[in-house]
């Protein structure tokens, strides 16, 4: 029974390990795209998470399977630290989902307002003429 549980835990650590590098790459690409688009505030807020992920990967001791090494977690009691980090990541992603959603909505509203103002400045947006009688 104990061997079966440890084997299941090793598989869980293996599956969580395979997402560390893609997560770091996604954060790095996001930071680069934000810098290219001159979104300075979002870049400054996203930079610490990218730097933390890079630090976490590059400070992994040699000989470990990766960031989530099952033997190290059980020997040193690092499970609590990794669970804390995962909760911080979850909170970060939840908050930034709504921040990005807000930015997209504001951008769309500004574009629609801009197109309305341009159509008003071009001329009559309803295409009415003086000879047309409109009855209500």
PDB file of C-alpha atoms in Angstrom, residues 7 9 25 29 34 48 61 101 114:
ATOM      1  CA  UNK A   7       4.460   5.591  -6.920  1.00  0.00           C
ATOM      2  CA  UNK A   9       3.069  10.690  -5.771  1.00  0.00           C
ATOM      3  CA  UNK A  25       8.556  30.431 -21.401  1.00  0.00           C
ATOM      4  CA  UNK A  29       7.073  35.754 -23.952  1.00  0.00           C
ATOM      5  CA  UNK A  34       4.133  43.728 -23.041  1.00  0.00           C
ATOM      6  CA  UNK A  48       8.703  39.753 -10.617  1.00  0.00           C
ATOM      7  CA  UNK A  61      20.401  21.599  -7.358  1.00  0.00           C
ATOM      8  CA  UNK A 101     -10.134  41.103 -19.042  1.00  0.00           C
ATOM      9  CA  UNK A 114     -13.662  56.215 -31.399  1.00  0.00           C
TER      10      UNK A 114
END
